[in-house]
Amino acid sequence: MADFKTHVQVASVVSGVMAGALAWTELVSLPEACLLWLTGSLGGIMPDIDSDTSRSIQIIFRLFGMLSGALMLLYGRQYLPLLDTLLLAAAAYFLVRYPFCWAFAKLTVHRASLHSLLANMVFAVAAVVLSHHLFHLSVEQSWLMGLFMFIGALIHLLLDEMYSIDLEGRRLKKSFGTALKVMQWPAHLPNLGLLALLWLGLWLAPSPAPLLVVLRQLLPLSLS
């Protein structure tokens, strides 16, 4: 399994390149590109949100709290006075950093249901729904947030599988196949819970049509 530093660095570099390309083509503004870069970097460590290592989970929720605070600042800038905005951002950070962190540490098992493509899709759709409904970002920006979250999380799973291959010994480690999987099996209740969250998220999410427009501009493919 790749270490925490590798996950952060690779996801950060890939997300930075992608966000920079979007900004260079003027499909997003520079602040929006920075937010996408932060989201992709966070996605790169999301599958380890259930880590059994106290230091790792603290770093994860510290970064997640920073993102929550930043989104609250963007929201408050449009709708609230300065003091209320700062208080709301601080409250968001501490709520995520401590109560949410404690709850996840108690209720989850590392490399189980949250370490799967199904969970990655839930992370992505959650990013879309929260961005659009809670922070009032545009539909296009919200879906880009979800896309960057998914790509970052996918990078995490790919790195873990790559580190499960011992090239020098020409063998597969015992951890091979435990990272890049569609869903945890057998784990009926967690999988049903994730499927329910995915369905709810897709129901709440706005239409992805604006994202398809962006992809048509970037890719030489017909996405009809």
PDB file of C-alpha atoms in Angstrom, residues 5-182:
ATOM      1  CA  LYS A   5       2.667  11.203   1.532  1.00  0.00           C
ATOM      2  CA  THR A   6       2.603   9.469  -1.861  1.00  0.00           C
ATOM      3  CA  HIS A   7      -1.189   9.607  -2.031  1.00  0.00           C
ATOM      4  CA  VAL A   8      -1.221  13.328  -1.278  1.00  0.00           C
ATOM      5  CA  GLN A   9       1.599  14.210  -3.669  1.00  0.00           C
ATOM      6  CA  VAL A  10       0.339  12.256  -6.689  1.00  0.00           C
ATOM      7  CA  ALA A  11      -3.289  13.351  -6.296  1.00  0.00           C
ATOM      8  CA  SER A  12      -2.174  16.943  -5.770  1.00  0.00           C
ATOM      9  CA  VAL A  13       0.022  16.965  -8.900  1.00  0.00           C
ATOM     10  CA  VAL A  14      -2.603  15.345 -11.142  1.00  0.00           C
ATOM     11  CA  SER A  15      -5.376  17.586  -9.804  1.00  0.00           C
ATOM     12  CA  GLY A  16      -3.163  20.639 -10.204  1.00  0.00           C
ATOM     13  CA  VAL A  17      -2.403  19.824 -13.832  1.00  0.00           C
ATOM     14  CA  MET A  18      -6.077  19.221 -14.616  1.00  0.00           C
ATOM     15  CA  ALA A  19      -7.248  22.361 -12.821  1.00  0.00           C
ATOM     16  CA  GLY A  20      -4.509  24.375 -14.506  1.00  0.00           C
ATOM     17  CA  ALA A  21      -5.614  23.108 -17.907  1.00  0.00           C
ATOM     18  CA  LEU A  22      -9.194  24.165 -17.223  1.00  0.00           C
ATOM     19  CA  ALA A  23      -8.031  27.610 -16.113  1.00  0.00           C
ATOM     20  CA  TRP A  24      -5.734  27.957 -19.141  1.00  0.00           C
ATOM     21  CA  THR A  25      -8.613  27.177 -21.504  1.00  0.00           C
ATOM     22  CA  GLU A  26     -10.715  29.716 -19.542  1.00  0.00           C
ATOM     23  CA  LEU A  27     -13.396  27.153 -18.767  1.00  0.00           C
ATOM     24  CA  VAL A  28     -13.047  28.020 -15.066  1.00  0.00           C
ATOM     25  CA  SER A  29     -11.720  31.036 -13.198  1.00  0.00           C
ATOM     26  CA  LEU A  30      -8.510  30.930 -11.187  1.00  0.00           C
ATOM     27  CA  PRO A  31     -10.326  30.748  -7.793  1.00  0.00           C
ATOM     28  CA  GLU A  32     -12.499  27.931  -9.161  1.00  0.00           C
ATOM     29  CA  ALA A  33      -9.394  26.115 -10.397  1.00  0.00           C
ATOM     30  CA  CYS A  34      -7.811  26.393  -6.944  1.00  0.00           C
ATOM     31  CA  LEU A  35     -10.956  24.940  -5.381  1.00  0.00           C
ATOM     32  CA  LEU A  36     -10.906  22.051  -7.865  1.00  0.00           C
ATOM     33  CA  TRP A  37      -7.228  21.405  -7.088  1.00  0.00           C
ATOM     34  CA  LEU A  38      -8.008  21.276  -3.367  1.00  0.00           C
ATOM     35  CA  THR A  39     -10.943  18.936  -3.991  1.00  0.00           C
ATOM     36  CA  GLY A  40      -8.862  16.549  -6.094  1.00  0.00           C
ATOM     37  CA  SER A  41      -6.104  16.546  -3.489  1.00  0.00           C
ATOM     38  CA  LEU A  42      -8.648  15.736  -0.796  1.00  0.00           C
ATOM     39  CA  GLY A  43     -10.080  12.979  -2.980  1.00  0.00           C
ATOM     40  CA  GLY A  44      -6.623  11.424  -3.060  1.00  0.00           C
ATOM     41  CA  ILE A  45      -6.892  10.621   0.636  1.00  0.00           C
ATOM     42  CA  MET A  46     -10.646  10.069   0.991  1.00  0.00           C
ATOM     43  CA  PRO A  47     -10.425   6.232   0.768  1.00  0.00           C
ATOM     44  CA  ASP A  48      -8.234   6.382   3.892  1.00  0.00           C
ATOM     45  CA  ILE A  49     -10.867   8.333   5.787  1.00  0.00           C
ATOM     46  CA  ASP A  50     -11.440   5.130   7.798  1.00  0.00           C
ATOM     47  CA  SER A  51      -7.726   4.657   8.549  1.00  0.00           C
ATOM     48  CA  ASP A  52      -6.845   2.920  11.799  1.00  0.00           C
ATOM     49  CA  THR A  53      -3.753   5.123  12.160  1.00  0.00           C
ATOM     50  CA  SER A  54      -4.595   8.076  14.385  1.00  0.00           C
ATOM     51  CA  ARG A  55      -2.088  10.393  12.699  1.00  0.00           C
ATOM     52  CA  SER A  56      -3.450   9.679   9.219  1.00  0.00           C
ATOM     53  CA  ILE A  57      -7.090  10.205  10.114  1.00  0.00           C
ATOM     54  CA  GLN A  58      -6.253  13.427  11.950  1.00  0.00           C
ATOM     55  CA  ILE A  59      -4.482  14.807   8.881  1.00  0.00           C
ATOM     56  CA  ILE A  60      -7.362  13.730   6.637  1.00  0.00           C
ATOM     57  CA  PHE A  61      -9.993  15.434   8.746  1.00  0.00           C
ATOM     58  CA  ARG A  62      -7.812  18.494   9.196  1.00  0.00           C
ATOM     59  CA  LEU A  63      -7.693  18.899   5.400  1.00  0.00           C
ATOM     60  CA  PHE A  64     -11.385  18.097   5.116  1.00  0.00           C
ATOM     61  CA  GLY A  65     -12.100  20.732   7.745  1.00  0.00           C
ATOM     62  CA  MET A  66     -10.049  23.268   5.787  1.00  0.00           C
ATOM     63  CA  LEU A  67     -12.091  22.563   2.653  1.00  0.00           C
ATOM     64  CA  SER A  68     -15.331  22.913   4.619  1.00  0.00           C
ATOM     65  CA  GLY A  69     -14.138  26.211   6.047  1.00  0.00           C
ATOM     66  CA  ALA A  70     -13.103  27.482   2.611  1.00  0.00           C
ATOM     67  CA  LEU A  71     -16.499  26.625   1.141  1.00  0.00           C
ATOM     68  CA  MET A  72     -18.196  28.422   4.039  1.00  0.00           C
ATOM     69  CA  LEU A  73     -16.091  31.501   3.293  1.00  0.00           C
ATOM     70  CA  LEU A  74     -17.197  31.424  -0.348  1.00  0.00           C
ATOM     71  CA  TYR A  75     -20.813  31.022   0.721  1.00  0.00           C
ATOM     72  CA  GLY A  76     -20.670  33.720   3.389  1.00  0.00           C
ATOM     73  CA  ARG A  77     -19.013  36.207   1.060  1.00  0.00           C
ATOM     74  CA  GLN A  78     -22.227  36.291  -0.966  1.00  0.00           C
ATOM     75  CA  TYR A  79     -24.890  35.979   1.726  1.00  0.00           C
ATOM     76  CA  LEU A  80     -23.554  36.921   5.192  1.00  0.00           C
ATOM     77  CA  PRO A  81     -21.715  39.713   7.019  1.00  0.00           C
ATOM     78  CA  LEU A  82     -17.973  39.298   7.541  1.00  0.00           C
ATOM     79  CA  LEU A  83     -18.144  38.355  11.231  1.00  0.00           C
ATOM     80  CA  ASP A  84     -20.885  35.775  10.674  1.00  0.00           C
ATOM     81  CA  THR A  85     -18.902  34.331   7.760  1.00  0.00           C
ATOM     82  CA  LEU A  86     -15.755  33.909   9.864  1.00  0.00           C
ATOM     83  CA  LEU A  87     -17.699  32.315  12.717  1.00  0.00           C
ATOM     84  CA  LEU A  88     -19.455  29.940  10.311  1.00  0.00           C
ATOM     85  CA  ALA A  89     -16.167  28.928   8.681  1.00  0.00           C
ATOM     86  CA  ALA A  90     -14.558  28.297  12.076  1.00  0.00           C
ATOM     87  CA  ALA A  91     -17.552  26.267  13.232  1.00  0.00           C
ATOM     88  CA  ALA A  92     -17.439  24.161  10.045  1.00  0.00           C
ATOM     89  CA  TYR A  93     -13.747  23.424  10.550  1.00  0.00           C
ATOM     90  CA  PHE A  94     -14.068  22.349  14.190  1.00  0.00           C
ATOM     91  CA  LEU A  95     -17.231  20.325  13.543  1.00  0.00           C
ATOM     92  CA  VAL A  96     -15.516  18.297  10.832  1.00  0.00           C
ATOM     93  CA  ARG A  97     -12.146  18.135  12.579  1.00  0.00           C
ATOM     94  CA  TYR A  98     -13.355  16.736  15.893  1.00  0.00           C
ATOM     95  CA  PRO A  99     -16.900  15.214  16.118  1.00  0.00           C
ATOM     96  CA  PHE A 100     -16.876  13.844  12.560  1.00  0.00           C
ATOM     97  CA  CYS A 101     -13.331  12.550  12.933  1.00  0.00           C
ATOM     98  CA  TRP A 102     -14.192  10.758  16.186  1.00  0.00           C
ATOM     99  CA  ALA A 103     -17.340   9.202  14.687  1.00  0.00           C
ATOM    100  CA  PHE A 104     -15.536   7.843  11.617  1.00  0.00           C
ATOM    101  CA  ALA A 105     -12.730   6.399  13.718  1.00  0.00           C
ATOM    102  CA  LYS A 106     -15.243   4.533  15.862  1.00  0.00           C
ATOM    103  CA  LEU A 107     -17.601   3.291  13.175  1.00  0.00           C
ATOM    104  CA  THR A 108     -15.399   2.294  10.232  1.00  0.00           C
ATOM    105  CA  VAL A 109     -12.908  -0.452   9.364  1.00  0.00           C
ATOM    106  CA  HIS A 110      -9.913   0.388   7.174  1.00  0.00           C
ATOM    107  CA  ARG A 111      -9.782  -0.963   3.624  1.00  0.00           C
ATOM    108  CA  ALA A 112     -13.362  -2.176   3.796  1.00  0.00           C
ATOM    109  CA  SER A 113     -16.430  -0.690   2.073  1.00  0.00           C
ATOM    110  CA  LEU A 114     -15.040   2.843   1.924  1.00  0.00           C
ATOM    111  CA  HIS A 115     -12.009   1.581  -0.011  1.00  0.00           C
ATOM    112  CA  SER A 116     -13.915   0.820  -3.229  1.00  0.00           C
ATOM    113  CA  LEU A 117     -15.134   2.347  -6.484  1.00  0.00           C
ATOM    114  CA  LEU A 118     -18.672   2.393  -5.083  1.00  0.00           C
ATOM    115  CA  ALA A 119     -17.525   4.561  -2.188  1.00  0.00           C
ATOM    116  CA  ASN A 120     -15.606   6.786  -4.617  1.00  0.00           C
ATOM    117  CA  MET A 121     -18.835   7.435  -6.503  1.00  0.00           C
ATOM    118  CA  VAL A 122     -20.570   8.301  -3.238  1.00  0.00           C
ATOM    119  CA  PHE A 123     -17.751  10.726  -2.367  1.00  0.00           C
ATOM    120  CA  ALA A 124     -18.078  12.330  -5.804  1.00  0.00           C
ATOM    121  CA  VAL A 125     -21.856  12.697  -5.750  1.00  0.00           C
ATOM    122  CA  ALA A 126     -21.703  14.046  -2.193  1.00  0.00           C
ATOM    123  CA  ALA A 127     -19.274  16.708  -3.417  1.00  0.00           C
ATOM    124  CA  VAL A 128     -21.717  17.649  -6.190  1.00  0.00           C
ATOM    125  CA  VAL A 129     -24.739  17.862  -3.891  1.00  0.00           C
ATOM    126  CA  LEU A 130     -22.977  19.819  -1.152  1.00  0.00           C
ATOM    127  CA  SER A 131     -21.354  22.200  -3.616  1.00  0.00           C
ATOM    128  CA  HIS A 132     -24.606  22.979  -5.386  1.00  0.00           C
ATOM    129  CA  HIS A 133     -27.243  22.930  -2.636  1.00  0.00           C
ATOM    130  CA  LEU A 134     -25.273  23.990   0.422  1.00  0.00           C
ATOM    131  CA  PHE A 135     -22.673  26.350  -1.043  1.00  0.00           C
ATOM    132  CA  HIS A 136     -24.679  27.450  -4.111  1.00  0.00           C
ATOM    133  CA  LEU A 137     -21.933  26.831  -6.655  1.00  0.00           C
ATOM    134  CA  SER A 138     -22.968  26.625 -10.295  1.00  0.00           C
ATOM    135  CA  VAL A 139     -24.082  23.302 -11.747  1.00  0.00           C
ATOM    136  CA  GLU A 140     -20.973  23.122 -13.914  1.00  0.00           C
ATOM    137  CA  GLN A 141     -18.615  23.872 -11.018  1.00  0.00           C
ATOM    138  CA  SER A 142     -20.436  21.435  -8.726  1.00  0.00           C
ATOM    139  CA  TRP A 143     -20.064  18.550 -11.180  1.00  0.00           C
ATOM    140  CA  LEU A 144     -16.429  19.443 -11.747  1.00  0.00           C
ATOM    141  CA  MET A 145     -15.958  19.233  -7.969  1.00  0.00           C
ATOM    142  CA  GLY A 146     -17.468  15.745  -8.050  1.00  0.00           C
ATOM    143  CA  LEU A 147     -15.300  14.727 -11.009  1.00  0.00           C
ATOM    144  CA  PHE A 148     -12.121  15.911  -9.310  1.00  0.00           C
ATOM    145  CA  MET A 149     -13.133  14.137  -6.093  1.00  0.00           C
ATOM    146  CA  PHE A 150     -13.656  10.863  -7.968  1.00  0.00           C
ATOM    147  CA  ILE A 151     -10.400  11.114  -9.924  1.00  0.00           C
ATOM    148  CA  GLY A 152      -8.430  11.873  -6.764  1.00  0.00           C
ATOM    149  CA  ALA A 153      -9.971   8.889  -4.980  1.00  0.00           C
ATOM    150  CA  LEU A 154      -9.374   6.660  -8.015  1.00  0.00           C
ATOM    151  CA  ILE A 155      -5.703   7.651  -8.005  1.00  0.00           C
ATOM    152  CA  HIS A 156      -5.541   6.508  -4.382  1.00  0.00           C
ATOM    153  CA  LEU A 157      -6.895   3.044  -5.213  1.00  0.00           C
ATOM    154  CA  LEU A 158      -4.612   2.690  -8.252  1.00  0.00           C
ATOM    155  CA  LEU A 159      -1.549   3.596  -6.189  1.00  0.00           C
ATOM    156  CA  ASP A 160      -2.452   1.032  -3.537  1.00  0.00           C
ATOM    157  CA  GLU A 161      -2.769  -1.682  -6.158  1.00  0.00           C
ATOM    158  CA  MET A 162       0.527  -0.672  -7.790  1.00  0.00           C
ATOM    159  CA  TYR A 163       2.275  -0.942  -4.425  1.00  0.00           C
ATOM    160  CA  SER A 164       0.782  -4.424  -4.013  1.00  0.00           C
ATOM    161  CA  ILE A 165       2.975  -5.679  -6.869  1.00  0.00           C
ATOM    162  CA  ASP A 166       6.529  -6.618  -5.939  1.00  0.00           C
ATOM    163  CA  LEU A 167       8.352  -6.153  -9.249  1.00  0.00           C
ATOM    164  CA  GLU A 168      11.739  -7.226  -7.897  1.00  0.00           C
ATOM    165  CA  GLY A 169      10.362 -10.429  -6.399  1.00  0.00           C
ATOM    166  CA  ARG A 170       7.948 -10.872  -9.317  1.00  0.00           C
ATOM    167  CA  ARG A 171       5.053 -11.662  -7.038  1.00  0.00           C
ATOM    168  CA  LEU A 172       1.798 -10.246  -5.817  1.00  0.00           C
ATOM    169  CA  LYS A 173       1.580  -9.216  -2.181  1.00  0.00           C
ATOM    170  CA  LYS A 174      -1.265 -10.405   0.032  1.00  0.00           C
ATOM    171  CA  SER A 175      -2.813  -6.933  -0.173  1.00  0.00           C
ATOM    172  CA  PHE A 176      -3.283  -7.218  -3.971  1.00  0.00           C
ATOM    173  CA  GLY A 177      -6.938  -6.867  -4.921  1.00  0.00           C
ATOM    174  CA  THR A 178      -8.022  -5.294  -1.636  1.00  0.00           C
ATOM    175  CA  ALA A 179      -7.800  -1.692  -2.873  1.00  0.00           C
ATOM    176  CA  LEU A 180      -9.179  -1.371  -6.421  1.00  0.00           C
ATOM    177  CA  LYS A 181     -12.503  -3.179  -6.144  1.00  0.00           C
ATOM    178  CA  VAL A 182     -16.048  -2.300  -7.154  1.00  0.00           C
TER     179      VAL A 182
END
